[in-house]
CSV table of N, CA and C in Angstrom, one decimal:
chain,number,residue,atom,x,y,z
A,1177,MET,N,87.9,89.4,103.2
A,1177,MET,CA,88.4,90.1,102.0
A,1177,MET,C,89.5,89.2,101.4
A,1178,ALA,N,89.8,89.5,100.1
A,1178,ALA,CA,90.8,88.7,99.5
A,1178,ALA,C,91.5,89.5,98.4
A,1179,ILE,N,92.8,89.2,98.3
A,1179,ILE,CA,93.7,89.8,97.3
A,1179,ILE,C,94.0,88.6,96.4
A,1180,PHE,N,93.7,88.6,95.1
A,1180,PHE,CA,93.8,87.4,94.3
A,1180,PHE,C,95.2,87.3,93.6
A,1181,SER,N,95.6,88.4,93.0
A,1181,SER,CA,96.8,88.4,92.2
A,1181,SER,C,97.5,89.7,92.2
A,1182,VAL,N,98.8,89.7,92.0
A,1182,VAL,CA,99.7,90.9,91.8
A,1182,VAL,C,100.4,90.7,90.5
A,1183,TYR,N,100.5,91.7,89.7
A,1183,TYR,CA,101.2,91.7,88.4
A,1183,TYR,C,102.1,92.9,88.4
A,1184,VAL,N,103.3,92.8,87.8
A,1184,VAL,CA,104.2,93.9,87.4
A,1184,VAL,C,104.4,93.8,86.0
A,1185,VAL,N,104.2,94.9,85.2
A,1185,VAL,CA,104.3,95.0,83.8
A,1185,VAL,C,105.3,96.0,83.4
A,1186,ASN,N,106.3,95.7,82.5
A,1186,ASN,CA,107.3,96.7,82.1
A,1186,ASN,C,106.7,97.7,81.1
A,1187,LYS,N,107.5,98.7,80.7
A,1187,LYS,CA,106.9,99.7,79.9
A,1187,LYS,C,106.6,99.2,78.5
A,1188,ALA,N,107.2,98.1,78.1
A,1188,ALA,CA,106.9,97.5,76.7
A,1188,ALA,C,105.6,96.7,76.8
A,1189,GLY,N,105.0,96.5,78.0
A,1189,GLY,CA,103.8,95.7,78.1
A,1189,GLY,C,104.1,94.2,78.4
A,1190,GLY,N,105.3,93.9,78.7
A,1190,GLY,CA,105.7,92.5,79.1
A,1190,GLY,C,105.5,92.2,80.5
A,1191,LEU,N,105.0,91.1,80.9
A,1191,LEU,CA,104.8,90.7,82.3
A,1191,LEU,C,106.1,90.3,82.9
A,1192,ILE,N,106.6,91.0,83.9
A,1192,ILE,CA,107.9,90.7,84.5
A,1192,ILE,C,107.7,90.1,85.9
A,1193,TYR,N,106.5,90.1,86.4
A,1193,TYR,CA,106.2,89.4,87.7
A,1193,TYR,C,104.8,89.1,87.8
A,1194,GLN,N,104.5,87.9,88.4
A,1194,GLN,CA,103.1,87.5,88.6
A,1194,GLN,C,103.1,86.7,89.9
A,1195,LEU,N,102.1,87.0,90.8
A,1195,LEU,CA,101.9,86.2,92.0
A,1195,LEU,C,100.4,85.9,92.1
A,1196,ASP,N,100.1,84.7,92.1
A,1196,ASP,CA,98.7,84.3,92.4
A,1196,ASP,C,98.6,84.0,93.9
A,1197,HIS,N,98.0,85.0,94.6
A,1197,HIS,CA,98.0,84.9,96.0
A,1197,HIS,C,96.9,84.0,96.6
A,1198,TYR,N,95.7,84.1,95.9
A,1198,TYR,CA,94.6,83.4,96.4
A,1198,TYR,C,94.1,82.5,95.3
A,1199,ALA,N,94.5,81.2,95.4
A,1199,ALA,CA,94.2,80.3,94.4
A,1199,ALA,C,93.4,79.1,95.1
A,1200,PRO,N,92.1,79.1,94.9
A,1200,PRO,CA,91.3,78.0,95.6
A,1200,PRO,C,91.7,76.6,95.0
A,1201,ARG,N,91.8,75.6,95.9
A,1201,ARG,CA,92.1,74.3,95.4
A,1201,ARG,C,90.9,73.6,94.8
A,1202,ALA,N,91.2,72.9,93.7
A,1202,ALA,CA,90.2,72.2,93.0
A,1202,ALA,C,90.2,70.8,93.5
A,1203,ASP,N,89.1,70.3,94.1
A,1203,ASP,CA,89.0,69.0,94.6
A,1203,ASP,C,88.7,68.0,93.5
A,1204,THR,N,88.0,68.4,92.5
A,1204,THR,CA,87.7,67.5,91.4
A,1204,THR,C,88.2,68.1,90.1
A,1205,GLU,N,88.5,67.3,89.2
A,1205,GLU,CA,88.9,67.7,87.9
A,1205,GLU,C,87.7,67.6,86.9
A,1206,LYS,N,87.5,68.7,86.1
A,1206,LYS,CA,86.4,68.7,85.2
A,1206,LYS,C,87.0,68.8,83.8
A,1207,THR,N,86.5,68.0,82.9
A,1207,THR,CA,86.9,68.0,81.5
A,1207,THR,C,85.8,68.7,80.7
A,1208,PHE,N,86.2,69.3,79.6
A,1208,PHE,CA,85.3,70.1,78.8
A,1208,PHE,C,85.3,69.5,77.4
A,1209,SER,N,84.2,69.6,76.8
A,1209,SER,CA,84.1,69.2,75.3
A,1209,SER,C,83.5,70.4,74.6
A,1210,PHE,N,83.7,70.4,73.3
A,1210,PHE,CA,83.3,71.5,72.5
A,1210,PHE,C,81.8,71.3,72.1
A,1211,PRO,N,80.9,72.2,72.1
A,1211,PRO,CA,81.0,73.6,72.6
A,1211,PRO,C,80.9,73.6,74.1
A,1212,LEU,N,81.5,74.6,74.7
A,1212,LEU,CA,81.5,74.7,76.2
A,1212,LEU,C,80.1,75.1,76.7
A,1213,ASP,N,79.6,74.5,77.7
A,1213,ASP,CA,78.3,74.8,78.3
A,1213,ASP,C,78.5,75.7,79.5
A,1214,LEU,N,79.1,76.9,79.3
A,1214,LEU,CA,79.3,77.8,80.4
A,1214,LEU,C,78.4,79.0,80.2
A,1215,VAL,N,77.8,79.4,81.4
A,1215,VAL,CA,76.9,80.6,81.4
A,1215,VAL,C,77.4,81.5,82.5
A,1216,LEU,N,77.6,82.8,82.1
A,1216,LEU,CA,78.1,83.8,83.1
A,1216,LEU,C,76.9,84.4,83.8
A,1217,ARG,N,76.9,84.5,85.1
A,1217,ARG,CA,75.8,85.0,85.9
A,1217,ARG,C,76.4,86.1,86.8
A,1218,PRO,N,75.7,87.2,87.0
A,1218,PRO,CA,76.2,88.2,87.9
A,1218,PRO,C,76.1,87.6,89.4
A,1219,HIS,N,77.1,88.0,90.2
A,1219,HIS,CA,77.1,87.5,91.6
A,1219,HIS,C,76.8,88.7,92.5
A,1220,ASP,N,75.6,88.6,93.1
A,1220,ASP,CA,75.2,89.6,94.1
A,1220,ASP,C,75.0,91.0,93.4
A,1221,GLU,N,74.7,91.0,92.1
A,1221,GLU,CA,74.5,92.2,91.4
A,1221,GLU,C,75.7,93.2,91.5
A,1222,ARG,N,76.9,92.7,91.5
A,1222,ARG,CA,78.0,93.6,91.5
A,1222,ARG,C,79.2,92.9,90.9
A,1223,ILE,N,80.3,93.7,90.6
A,1223,ILE,CA,81.5,93.2,90.1
A,1223,ILE,C,82.2,92.4,91.2
A,1224,VAL,N,82.7,91.2,90.8
A,1224,VAL,CA,83.4,90.4,91.8
A,1224,VAL,C,84.8,90.7,92.1
A,1225,VAL,N,85.5,91.3,91.1
A,1225,VAL,CA,86.9,91.6,91.2
A,1225,VAL,C,87.2,93.1,91.0
A,1226,ALA,N,88.0,93.7,91.9
A,1226,ALA,CA,88.4,95.1,91.7
A,1226,ALA,C,89.8,95.2,91.1
A,1227,PHE,N,90.1,96.2,90.4
A,1227,PHE,CA,91.4,96.3,89.7
A,1227,PHE,C,92.0,97.6,90.2
A,1228,GLY,N,93.2,97.5,90.7
A,1228,GLY,CA,94.0,98.7,91.1
A,1228,GLY,C,95.3,98.7,90.4
A,1229,GLN,N,95.7,99.9,90.0
A,1229,GLN,CA,96.9,100.1,89.2
A,1229,GLN,C,97.7,101.3,89.7
A,1230,ARG,N,99.0,101.2,89.6
A,1230,ARG,CA,99.9,102.3,90.0
A,1230,ARG,C,101.0,102.3,89.0
A,1231,ASP,N,101.3,103.5,88.4
A,1231,ASP,CA,102.4,103.7,87.5
A,1231,ASP,C,103.6,103.9,88.3
A,1232,GLY,N,104.7,103.1,88.1
A,1232,GLY,CA,105.9,103.3,88.8
A,1232,GLY,C,106.9,104.0,88.1
A,1233,ILE,N,108.2,103.8,88.4
A,1233,ILE,CA,109.3,104.4,87.8
A,1233,ILE,C,109.5,103.9,86.4
A,1234,ARG,N,109.8,104.7,85.5
A,1234,ARG,CA,110.2,104.4,84.1
A,1234,ARG,C,109.1,103.5,83.4
A,1235,GLY,N,107.9,103.8,83.7
A,1235,GLY,CA,106.8,103.1,83.0
A,1235,GLY,C,106.4,101.8,83.5
A,1236,ILE,N,107.0,101.3,84.6
A,1236,ILE,CA,106.6,100.0,85.1
A,1236,ILE,C,105.3,100.2,85.8
A,1237,LYS,N,104.3,99.2,85.6
A,1237,LYS,CA,103.0,99.3,86.2
A,1237,LYS,C,102.8,98.2,87.2
A,1238,PHE,N,102.2,98.5,88.3
A,1238,PHE,CA,101.9,97.5,89.4
A,1238,PHE,C,100.4,97.4,89.4
A,1239,MET,N,99.9,96.1,89.3
A,1239,MET,CA,98.5,95.9,89.3
A,1239,MET,C,98.1,94.9,90.3
A,1240,VAL,N,97.0,95.1,91.0
A,1240,VAL,CA,96.4,94.1,92.0
A,1240,VAL,C,95.0,93.8,91.7
A,1241,LEU,N,94.7,92.5,91.6
A,1241,LEU,CA,93.3,92.1,91.5
A,1241,LEU,C,92.8,91.7,92.9
A,1242,ALA,N,91.7,92.3,93.3
A,1242,ALA,CA,91.2,92.1,94.7
A,1242,ALA,C,89.7,92.1,94.8
A,1243,ASP,N,89.2,91.7,95.9
A,1243,ASP,CA,87.8,91.8,96.2
A,1243,ASP,C,87.4,93.2,96.3
A,1244,PRO,N,86.3,93.7,95.7
A,1244,PRO,CA,86.0,95.1,95.7
A,1244,PRO,C,85.8,95.6,97.2
A,1245,ARG,N,85.5,94.8,98.1
A,1245,ARG,CA,85.4,95.2,99.5
A,1245,ARG,C,86.7,95.3,100.2
A,1246,GLN,N,87.8,95.0,99.6
A,1246,GLN,CA,89.1,95.0,100.2
A,1246,GLN,C,89.5,96.5,100.4
A,1247,ALA,N,89.8,96.9,101.6
A,1247,ALA,CA,90.2,98.3,101.9
A,1247,ALA,C,91.7,98.5,101.7
A,1248,GLY,N,92.1,99.7,101.3
A,1248,GLY,CA,93.5,100.0,101.3
A,1248,GLY,C,94.3,99.6,100.1
A,1249,ILE,N,93.6,99.4,98.9
A,1249,ILE,CA,94.3,99.0,97.7
A,1249,ILE,C,95.4,100.0,97.3
A,1250,ASP,N,95.1,101.3,97.4
A,1250,ASP,CA,96.0,102.3,97.0
A,1250,ASP,C,97.3,102.3,97.9
A,1251,SER,N,97.1,102.1,99.2
A,1251,SER,CA,98.2,102.1,100.0
A,1251,SER,C,99.0,100.8,99.8
A,1252,LEU,N,98.3,99.7,99.5
A,1252,LEU,CA,99.0,98.4,99.2
A,1252,LEU,C,99.9,98.6,97.9
A,1253,LEU,N,99.3,99.3,96.9
A,1253,LEU,CA,100.1,99.5,95.7
A,1253,LEU,C,101.4,100.4,96.0
A,1254,ARG,N,101.2,101.4,96.9
A,1254,ARG,CA,102.4,102.2,97.3
A,1254,ARG,C,103.4,101.3,98.0
A,1255,LYS,N,102.9,100.3,98.8
A,1255,LYS,CA,103.8,99.4,99.6
A,1255,LYS,C,104.5,98.5,98.6
A,1256,ILE,N,103.8,98.0,97.6
A,1256,ILE,CA,104.4,97.1,96.6
A,1256,ILE,C,105.5,97.9,95.8
A,1257,TYR,N,105.3,99.1,95.5
A,1257,TYR,CA,106.2,100.0,94.8
A,1257,TYR,C,107.5,100.1,95.7
A,1258,GLU,N,107.3,100.3,97.0
A,1258,GLU,CA,108.4,100.5,97.9
A,1258,GLU,C,109.2,99.2,98.0
A,1259,ILE,N,108.5,98.0,98.1
A,1259,ILE,CA,109.2,96.7,98.1
A,1259,ILE,C,110.0,96.5,96.8
A,1260,TYR,N,109.4,96.9,95.7
A,1260,TYR,CA,110.1,96.8,94.4
A,1260,TYR,C,111.4,97.6,94.4
A,1261,SER,N,111.3,98.8,94.9
A,1261,SER,CA,112.4,99.7,95.0
A,1261,SER,C,113.5,99.2,95.9
A,1262,ASP,N,113.1,98.7,97.0
A,1262,ASP,CA,114.1,98.2,98.0
A,1262,ASP,C,114.7,96.9,97.7
A,1263,PHE,N,114.0,95.9,97.1
A,1263,PHE,CA,114.5,94.6,96.9
A,1263,PHE,C,114.8,94.2,95.5
A,1264,ALA,N,114.2,94.8,94.5
A,1264,ALA,CA,114.5,94.4,93.1
A,1264,ALA,C,115.5,95.4,92.6
A,1265,LEU,N,115.2,96.7,92.7
A,1265,LEU,CA,116.1,97.7,92.1
A,1265,LEU,C,117.5,97.8,92.7
A,1266,LYS,N,117.6,97.5,94.0
A,1266,LYS,CA,118.8,97.6,94.7
A,1266,LYS,C,119.6,96.3,94.6
A,1267,ASN,N,119.0,95.3,93.9
A,1267,ASN,CA,119.7,94.0,93.7
A,1267,ASN,C,120.7,94.2,92.5
A,1268,PRO,N,122.0,94.0,92.8
A,1268,PRO,CA,123.0,94.2,91.7
A,1268,PRO,C,122.8,93.3,90.5
A,1269,PHE,N,122.1,92.2,90.6
A,1269,PHE,CA,121.9,91.2,89.6
A,1269,PHE,C,120.7,91.4,88.8
A,1270,TYR,N,119.9,92.4,89.2
A,1270,TYR,CA,118.6,92.7,88.5
A,1270,TYR,C,118.8,93.9,87.5
A,1271,SER,N,118.3,93.7,86.3
A,1271,SER,CA,118.3,94.8,85.4
A,1271,SER,C,116.9,95.1,85.0
A,1272,LEU,N,116.6,96.4,84.7
A,1272,LEU,CA,115.3,96.9,84.4
A,1272,LEU,C,114.7,96.1,83.1
A,1273,GLU,N,113.4,96.0,83.1
A,1273,GLU,CA,112.7,95.3,82.0
A,1273,GLU,C,112.9,93.8,82.0
A,1274,MET,N,113.6,93.2,82.9
A,1274,MET,CA,113.8,91.8,83.0
A,1274,MET,C,112.9,91.2,84.1
A,1275,PRO,N,112.5,89.9,84.0
A,1275,PRO,CA,111.7,89.3,85.0
A,1275,PRO,C,112.3,89.4,86.4
A,1276,ILE,N,111.4,89.6,87.4
A,1276,ILE,CA,111.9,89.8,88.8
A,1276,ILE,C,112.0,88.4,89.4
A,1277,ARG,N,113.2,88.0,89.8
A,1277,ARG,CA,113.5,86.8,90.4
A,1277,ARG,C,114.4,87.0,91.6
A,1278,CYS,N,113.7,87.5,92.7
A,1278,CYS,CA,114.4,87.9,93.9
A,1278,CYS,C,113.6,87.3,95.1
A,1279,GLU,N,114.3,86.5,95.9
A,1279,GLU,CA,113.6,85.8,97.0
A,1279,GLU,C,113.1,86.8,98.0
A,1280,LEU,N,113.9,87.8,98.3
A,1280,LEU,CA,113.5,88.9,99.3
A,1280,LEU,C,112.3,89.6,98.8
A,1281,PHE,N,112.2,89.9,97.5
A,1281,PHE,CA,111.0,90.6,97.0
A,1281,PHE,C,109.8,89.7,97.2
A,1282,ASP,N,109.9,88.4,96.9
A,1282,ASP,CA,108.8,87.5,97.0
A,1282,ASP,C,108.3,87.4,98.5
A,1283,GLN,N,109.3,87.3,99.4
A,1283,GLN,CA,108.9,87.1,100.8
A,1283,GLN,C,108.2,88.4,101.4
A,1284,ASN,N,108.8,89.6,101.0
A,1284,ASN,CA,108.2,90.8,101.5
A,1284,ASN,C,106.9,91.1,100.9
A,1285,LEU,N,106.7,90.8,99.6
A,1285,LEU,CA,105.4,91.0,99.0
A,1285,LEU,C,104.3,90.1,99.6
A,1286,LYS,N,104.6,88.9,99.8
A,1286,LYS,CA,103.7,88.0,100.5
A,1286,LYS,C,103.3,88.5,101.9
A,1287,LEU,N,104.3,88.9,102.6
A,1287,LEU,CA,104.0,89.5,103.9
A,1287,LEU,C,103.2,90.7,103.9
A,1288,ALA,N,103.4,91.6,102.9
A,1288,ALA,CA,102.6,92.8,102.7
A,1288,ALA,C,101.2,92.4,102.3
A,1289,LEU,N,101.0,91.4,101.5
A,1289,LEU,CA,99.6,91.0,101.2
A,1289,LEU,C,98.9,90.4,102.3
A,1290,GLU,N,99.6,89.7,103.2
A,1290,GLU,CA,98.9,89.1,104.4
A,1290,GLU,C,98.5,90.2,105.3
A,1291,VAL,N,99.4,91.2,105.5
A,1291,VAL,CA,99.1,92.4,106.4
A,1291,VAL,C,97.9,93.1,105.8
A,1292,ALA,N,97.9,93.3,104.5
A,1292,ALA,CA,96.8,94.1,103.9
A,1292,ALA,C,95.5,93.4,104.0
A,1293,GLU,N,95.4,92.1,103.9
A,1293,GLU,CA,94.2,91.3,104.1
A,1293,GLU,C,93.7,91.3,105.5
A,1294,LYS,N,94.6,91.3,106.5
A,1294,LYS,CA,94.2,91.2,107.9
A,1294,LYS,C,93.8,92.6,108.4
A,1295,ALA,N,94.7,93.6,108.2
A,1295,ALA,CA,94.5,94.9,108.8
A,1295,ALA,C,93.9,95.9,108.0
A,1296,GLY,N,93.8,95.7,106.7
A,1296,GLY,CA,93.2,96.8,105.9
A,1296,GLY,C,94.3,97.7,105.4
A,1297,PRO,N,94.1,99.0,105.5
A,1297,PRO,CA,95.1,100.0,105.0
A,1297,PRO,C,96.4,100.0,105.8
A,1298,PHE,N,97.5,100.3,105.0
A,1298,PHE,CA,98.8,100.5,105.7
A,1298,PHE,C,98.8,101.9,106.3
A,1299,GLY,N,99.5,102.0,107.4
A,1299,GLY,CA,99.7,103.3,108.0
A,1299,GLY,C,100.9,104.0,107.4
A,1300,PRO,N,101.1,105.3,107.7
A,1300,PRO,CA,102.2,106.0,107.2
A,1300,PRO,C,103.5,105.5,107.6
A,1301,GLY,N,103.6,104.8,108.7
A,1301,GLY,CA,104.9,104.3,109.2
A,1301,GLY,C,105.2,102.9,108.9
A,1302,SER,N,104.4,102.2,108.1
A,1302,SER,CA,104.6,100.8,107.8
A,1302,SER,C,105.5,100.6,106.6
């Protein structure tokens, strides 16, 4: 299972945080010329990416892009909200609606994503 990205959007619709958690490395570089020769094909007759969203405090939205087979996205969103409350909002140098630049927030978010990918859903005591 994979969690691809995490986004935090403020109430005005501005992106205040983005984390690309699963970024495959490109071994070769491809250049394109106009018109593009791209064809979209369904993969295994299902959607490849699932979308989860949670409305937070004061209109801030938390979004996660993940594999549809990934379990526990709702509990992961609750955990991200908890991490945001603990490490961004309690930071005296952070003000609402501004980009999140907090090292503790980054570290704890990455740890929560790793736990979610390995173990699935978060328990009530995590």
